[in-house]
Short mmCIF file of C-alpha atoms and ligand atoms in Angstrom, two decimals:
data_model
loop_
_atom_site.label_atom_id
_atom_site.label_comp_id
_atom_site.label_asym_id
_atom_site.label_seq_id
_atom_site.Cartn_x
_atom_site.Cartn_y
_atom_site.Cartn_z
CA UNK A 1 2.70 -23.38 -6.79
CA UNK A 2 -0.46 -25.17 -7.94
CA UNK A 3 -0.81 -27.26 -11.10
CA UNK A 4 -2.85 -24.50 -12.79
CA UNK A 5 -0.08 -21.93 -12.20
CA UNK A 6 -1.84 -20.28 -9.29
CA UNK A 7 0.17 -19.54 -6.16
CA UNK A 8 -1.00 -20.32 -2.63
CA UNK A 9 0.63 -18.38 0.20
CA UNK A 10 0.22 -18.29 3.97
CA UNK A 11 -0.67 -14.92 5.46
CA UNK A 12 2.69 -14.64 7.21
CA UNK A 13 4.71 -15.14 4.02
CA UNK A 14 6.57 -12.00 3.03
CA UNK A 15 5.25 -10.42 -0.18
CA UNK A 16 8.80 -10.30 -1.53
CA UNK A 17 9.32 -14.03 -0.92
CA UNK A 18 6.05 -14.89 -2.67
CA UNK A 19 7.13 -12.83 -5.67
CA UNK A 20 10.56 -14.48 -5.68
CA UNK A 21 9.26 -18.06 -5.43
CA UNK A 22 6.71 -17.38 -8.17
CA UNK A 23 9.35 -15.81 -10.41
CA UNK A 24 11.77 -18.69 -10.00
CA UNK A 25 8.95 -21.10 -10.90
CA UNK A 26 8.23 -19.08 -14.05
CA UNK A 27 4.97 -17.56 -12.80
CA UNK A 28 4.23 -14.00 -13.88
CA UNK A 29 1.76 -11.50 -12.46
CA UNK A 30 3.00 -11.25 -8.89
CA UNK A 31 6.09 -9.13 -9.62
CA UNK A 32 4.61 -6.08 -7.89
CA UNK A 33 4.71 -7.91 -4.55
CA UNK A 34 8.50 -7.74 -4.69
CA UNK A 35 8.31 -4.00 -4.01
CA UNK A 36 5.97 -4.06 -1.04
CA UNK A 37 7.52 -4.51 2.40
CA UNK A 38 5.15 -6.65 4.44
CA UNK A 39 3.25 -9.90 4.61
CA UNK A 40 0.45 -11.38 2.54
CA UNK A 41 -1.95 -10.75 5.47
CA UNK A 42 -1.06 -7.05 5.40
CA UNK A 43 -1.34 -6.95 1.61
CA UNK A 44 -4.85 -8.42 1.77
CA UNK A 45 -5.99 -6.00 4.47
CA UNK A 46 -4.53 -2.98 2.67
CA UNK A 47 -5.20 -4.13 -0.90
CA UNK A 48 -1.53 -3.27 -1.29
CA UNK A 49 -0.17 -2.49 -4.72
CA UNK A 50 2.30 -0.55 -6.78
CA UNK A 51 3.16 0.38 -10.36
CA UNK A 52 -0.31 -0.27 -11.72
CA UNK A 53 -1.10 -3.59 -9.99
CA UNK A 54 -2.78 -4.27 -6.71
CA UNK A 55 -3.61 -7.31 -4.62
CA UNK A 56 -7.21 -7.53 -5.81
CA UNK A 57 -6.09 -7.86 -9.45
CA UNK A 58 -4.36 -11.18 -8.77
CA UNK A 59 -6.40 -12.52 -5.86
CA UNK A 60 -8.47 -15.62 -6.60
CA UNK A 61 -9.63 -16.19 -3.02
CA UNK A 62 -8.42 -15.98 0.55
CA UNK A 63 -9.25 -17.50 3.89
CA UNK A 64 -9.80 -15.67 7.16
CA UNK A 65 -10.72 -16.65 10.70
CA UNK A 66 -13.35 -14.79 12.68
CA UNK A 67 -13.23 -14.31 16.47
CA UNK A 68 -15.12 -17.56 16.98
CA UNK A 69 -12.44 -19.46 15.08
CA UNK A 70 -14.64 -20.12 12.04
CA UNK A 71 -12.86 -20.20 8.70
CA UNK A 72 -14.34 -18.13 5.86
CA UNK A 73 -13.38 -18.05 2.19
CA UNK A 74 -13.63 -14.73 0.35
CA UNK A 75 -13.21 -13.62 -3.25
CA UNK A 76 -12.10 -10.04 -4.08
CA UNK A 77 -15.75 -9.20 -4.85
CA UNK A 78 -16.84 -10.39 -1.41
CA UNK A 79 -14.30 -8.01 0.14
CA UNK A 80 -15.28 -5.04 -2.11
CA UNK A 81 -11.60 -4.30 -2.56
CA UNK A 82 -10.85 -0.78 -3.74
CA UNK A 83 -7.77 1.42 -3.68
CA UNK A 84 -5.98 0.61 -0.37
CA UNK A 85 -9.28 -0.44 1.17
CA UNK A 86 -11.32 -3.58 1.80
CA UNK A 87 -14.60 -4.16 3.56
CA UNK A 88 -14.11 -6.68 6.33
CA UNK A 89 -14.44 -6.24 10.11
CA UNK A 90 -11.09 -5.41 11.71
CA UNK A 91 -11.04 -8.54 13.85
CA UNK A 92 -10.93 -11.05 10.97
CA UNK A 93 -7.50 -12.63 10.57
CA UNK A 94 -6.33 -13.71 7.13
CA UNK A 95 -4.59 -17.05 7.08
CA UNK A 96 -3.91 -17.74 3.40
CA UNK A 97 -4.56 -16.62 -0.15
CA UNK A 98 -4.50 -17.99 -3.68
CA UNK A 99 -3.15 -15.71 -6.40
CA UNK A 100 -3.57 -15.98 -10.15
CA UNK A 101 -0.36 -16.44 -12.09
CA UNK A 102 0.53 -16.95 -15.74
CA UNK A 103 3.32 -19.07 -17.13
CA UNK A 104 6.33 -17.12 -18.30
CA UNK A 105 10.06 -17.47 -18.57
CA UNK A 106 11.65 -17.01 -15.10
CA UNK A 107 14.25 -14.66 -16.57
CA UNK A 108 11.55 -12.31 -17.86
CA UNK A 109 9.79 -12.26 -14.52
CA UNK A 110 13.02 -11.70 -12.58
CA UNK A 111 13.96 -8.88 -14.96
CA UNK A 112 10.65 -7.11 -14.29
CA UNK A 113 11.24 -7.48 -10.55
CA UNK A 114 14.70 -5.97 -10.89
CA UNK A 115 13.15 -3.04 -12.74
CA UNK A 116 10.66 -2.45 -9.90
CA UNK A 117 13.52 -2.55 -7.41
CA UNK A 118 15.60 0.01 -9.23
CA UNK A 119 12.60 2.33 -9.76
CA UNK A 120 11.93 2.23 -6.02
CA UNK A 121 15.53 2.81 -5.04
CA UNK A 122 15.61 5.85 -7.32
CA UNK A 123 12.35 7.45 -6.24
CA UNK A 124 11.60 6.45 -2.63
CA UNK A 125 13.51 6.80 0.65
CA UNK A 126 13.24 3.06 1.30
CA UNK A 127 16.35 2.93 3.49
CA UNK A 128 14.96 5.49 5.96
CA UNK A 129 12.68 4.93 8.95
CA UNK A 130 9.35 5.32 7.18
CA UNK A 131 5.90 3.76 7.01
CA UNK A 132 5.74 4.22 3.22
CA UNK A 133 3.03 6.36 1.63
CA UNK A 134 1.48 8.60 4.26
CA UNK A 135 -1.72 9.51 2.39
CA UNK A 136 -3.74 7.75 -0.30
CA UNK A 137 -4.08 9.45 -3.68
CA UNK A 138 -7.38 11.38 -3.66
CA UNK A 139 -10.27 10.07 -5.78
CA UNK A 140 -10.42 11.39 -9.36
CA UNK A 141 -13.61 13.36 -8.62
CA UNK A 142 -11.89 15.33 -5.82
CA UNK A 143 -9.02 16.19 -8.15
CA UNK A 144 -11.47 17.34 -10.86
CA UNK A 145 -13.52 19.38 -8.37
CA UNK A 146 -10.37 21.19 -7.27
CA UNK A 147 -9.69 22.10 -10.92
CA UNK A 148 -6.44 20.12 -10.97
CA UNK A 149 -5.19 18.13 -13.97
CA UNK A 150 -6.45 14.55 -14.21
CA UNK A 151 -4.09 12.10 -12.54
CA UNK A 152 -2.63 14.61 -10.06
CA UNK A 153 -1.00 12.58 -7.29
CA UNK A 154 -1.01 13.26 -3.58
CA UNK A 155 2.74 13.95 -3.55
CA UNK A 156 2.13 16.81 -6.00
CA UNK A 157 -0.48 18.34 -3.66
CA UNK A 158 1.94 18.02 -0.74
CA UNK A 159 4.67 19.64 -2.80
CA UNK A 160 2.38 22.52 -3.83
CA UNK A 161 1.54 23.36 -0.21
CA UNK A 162 5.20 23.45 0.80
CA UNK A 163 5.19 20.01 2.42
CA UNK A 164 8.44 18.70 0.94
CA UNK A 165 10.99 18.75 3.74
CA UNK A 166 8.45 20.15 6.24
CA UNK A 167 9.49 19.17 9.75
CA UNK A 168 7.89 18.87 13.18
CA UNK A 169 10.19 17.62 15.93
CA UNK A 170 11.94 14.52 14.59
CA UNK A 171 9.34 13.96 11.86
CA UNK A 172 9.93 15.20 8.32
CA UNK A 173 8.25 14.81 4.94
CA UNK A 174 10.93 13.25 2.74
CA UNK A 175 12.81 15.47 0.31
CA UNK A 176 13.10 12.48 -2.03
CA UNK A 177 9.39 11.53 -2.10
CA UNK A 178 7.29 14.00 -0.17
CA UNK A 179 4.41 11.58 0.55
CA UNK A 180 6.83 9.56 2.70
CA UNK A 181 7.08 10.63 6.32
CA UNK A 182 10.42 9.95 7.95
CA UNK A 183 11.49 9.58 11.55
CA UNK A 184 14.85 11.33 11.57
CA UNK A 185 15.48 9.90 15.01
CA UNK A 186 13.50 10.47 18.18
CA UNK A 187 10.25 11.47 16.47
CA UNK A 188 7.29 10.88 18.77
CA UNK A 189 3.91 9.64 17.57
CA UNK A 190 2.66 13.17 18.33
CA UNK A 191 5.32 14.67 15.99
CA UNK A 192 4.34 12.29 13.18
CA UNK A 193 0.62 12.89 13.57
CA UNK A 194 1.02 16.66 13.93
CA UNK A 195 3.07 16.77 10.73
CA UNK A 196 0.49 14.69 8.87
CA UNK A 197 -2.37 16.83 10.16
CA UNK A 198 -0.53 20.02 9.15
CA UNK A 199 -0.25 18.65 5.60
CA UNK A 200 -3.93 17.69 5.59
CA UNK A 201 -4.91 21.17 6.81
CA UNK A 202 -2.85 22.91 4.13
CA UNK A 203 -4.19 20.70 1.33
CA UNK A 204 -7.75 21.18 2.55
CA UNK A 205 -7.36 24.98 2.76
CA UNK A 206 -5.75 25.29 -0.66
CA UNK A 207 -7.63 22.67 -2.69
CA UNK A 208 -10.68 21.69 -0.62
CA UNK A 209 -9.42 18.09 -0.65
CA UNK A 210 -9.51 16.00 2.52
CA UNK A 211 -6.55 13.64 2.44
CA UNK A 212 -7.08 10.10 3.71
CA UNK A 213 -4.33 8.67 5.91
CA UNK A 214 -2.97 5.50 4.30
CA UNK A 215 -0.89 4.78 7.41
CA UNK A 216 -3.00 3.12 10.07
CA UNK A 217 -2.88 5.04 13.34
CA UNK A 218 -3.46 3.16 16.56
CA UNK A 219 -4.31 4.70 19.96
CA UNK A 220 -3.70 8.29 21.05
CA UNK A 221 -0.31 9.97 20.48
C1 FAD B 301 9.24 1.87 2.43
C2 FAD B 301 7.81 1.43 2.30
C3 FAD B 301 7.23 1.36 1.05
C4 FAD B 301 5.90 0.96 0.91
N1 FAD B 301 5.36 0.90 -0.34
C5 FAD B 301 4.09 0.47 -0.50
C6 FAD B 301 3.52 0.36 -1.81
O1 FAD B 301 4.14 0.63 -2.82
N2 FAD B 301 2.24 -0.07 -1.91
C7 FAD B 301 1.49 -0.38 -0.81
O2 FAD B 301 0.33 -0.77 -0.99
N3 FAD B 301 2.00 -0.27 0.43
C8 FAD B 301 3.28 0.14 0.62
N4 FAD B 301 3.80 0.25 1.88
C9 FAD B 301 2.94 -0.01 3.03
C10 FAD B 301 3.00 -1.46 3.56
O3 FAD B 301 4.18 -2.08 3.15
C11 FAD B 301 1.81 -2.27 3.06
O4 FAD B 301 0.60 -1.71 3.52
C12 FAD B 301 1.88 -3.73 3.52
O5 FAD B 301 0.87 -4.45 2.86
C13 FAD B 301 1.74 -3.87 5.02
O6 FAD B 301 1.95 -5.22 5.35
P1 FAD B 301 2.37 -5.68 6.83
O7 FAD B 301 2.41 -7.16 6.81
O8 FAD B 301 3.60 -4.95 7.26
O9 FAD B 301 1.11 -5.20 7.66
P2 FAD B 301 1.06 -4.20 8.90
O10 FAD B 301 1.61 -2.87 8.47
O11 FAD B 301 1.59 -4.86 10.09
O12 FAD B 301 -0.52 -4.07 9.04
C14 FAD B 301 -1.29 -3.36 8.10
C15 FAD B 301 -2.76 -3.67 8.37
O13 FAD B 301 -3.02 -5.02 8.00
C16 FAD B 301 -3.55 -5.74 9.10
N5 FAD B 301 -3.06 -7.12 9.01
C17 FAD B 301 -1.77 -7.55 8.92
N6 FAD B 301 -1.74 -8.89 8.83
C18 FAD B 301 -3.04 -9.32 8.86
C19 FAD B 301 -3.69 -10.60 8.81
N7 FAD B 301 -3.00 -11.73 8.71
N8 FAD B 301 -5.04 -10.63 8.86
C20 FAD B 301 -5.78 -9.50 8.98
N9 FAD B 301 -5.23 -8.26 9.03
C21 FAD B 301 -3.88 -8.18 8.97
C22 FAD B 301 -3.06 -4.99 10.34
O14 FAD B 301 -3.92 -5.22 11.44
C23 FAD B 301 -3.13 -3.55 9.86
O15 FAD B 301 -4.45 -3.05 9.92
C24 FAD B 301 5.14 0.63 2.05
C25 FAD B 301 5.73 0.68 3.31
C26 FAD B 301 7.04 1.07 3.44
C27 FAD B 301 7.65 1.10 4.81
#
């Protein structure tokens, strides 16, 4: 915790630990990190966020190494951070970040974190084998073009095309939150990708919307 209330974290720190340390020190603004499973490095790369806040909103600056070992400092503007996306070559490695915090009473901050936790427990299958949200919410213009109500979320599209509970091999779209793909046990990468692609096909056919995978896929299934 810095004298000005900002919080410096290494890229390997867990988001949840950063939120907890900040909360106990009476620093508000980083509560949303408590709900994101992963590290600060992953949060920077994904511009991770939840419940109305995302990494770019609180990021002051971050440091990353390039393949030649040179250290670079970036602001959110430098990285053109948008919804679950940043612009930086894949081979840059984040090493640390400074986040903006505001002074608050630790009890208030901890209470907000507890609220996030209970919301998640109630609405997401967080105890299952899952990678979290499978697809990003489509841009507002795609939703408007499809004639859908403003603010329609990707889980609603998946639901409308019969995706909730849809299963291929050991892979299933969660009954609890149908944008979460679950490995029920023994799902292969091919099962998971085929299920995701089936959802994308159905949503494209019905609404003309091309869903963007939020889960990063590596290699060939
Ligand atoms: C149950 C569940 C719920 C989730 N809920 C949310 C949510 O609400 N909001 C949300 O945004 N995400 C959510 N996620 C997705 C995931 O938690 C986030 O994307 C998280 O930021 C990933 O962090 P990680 O450290 O696990 O990174 P990884 O998943 O290991 O990697 C993600 C990407 O970041 C890159 N990366 C990781 N570390 C570094 C580094 N140091 N430097 C450069 N690149 C790096 C990787 O190469 C990869 O491209 C959820 C996932 C699960 C399983």
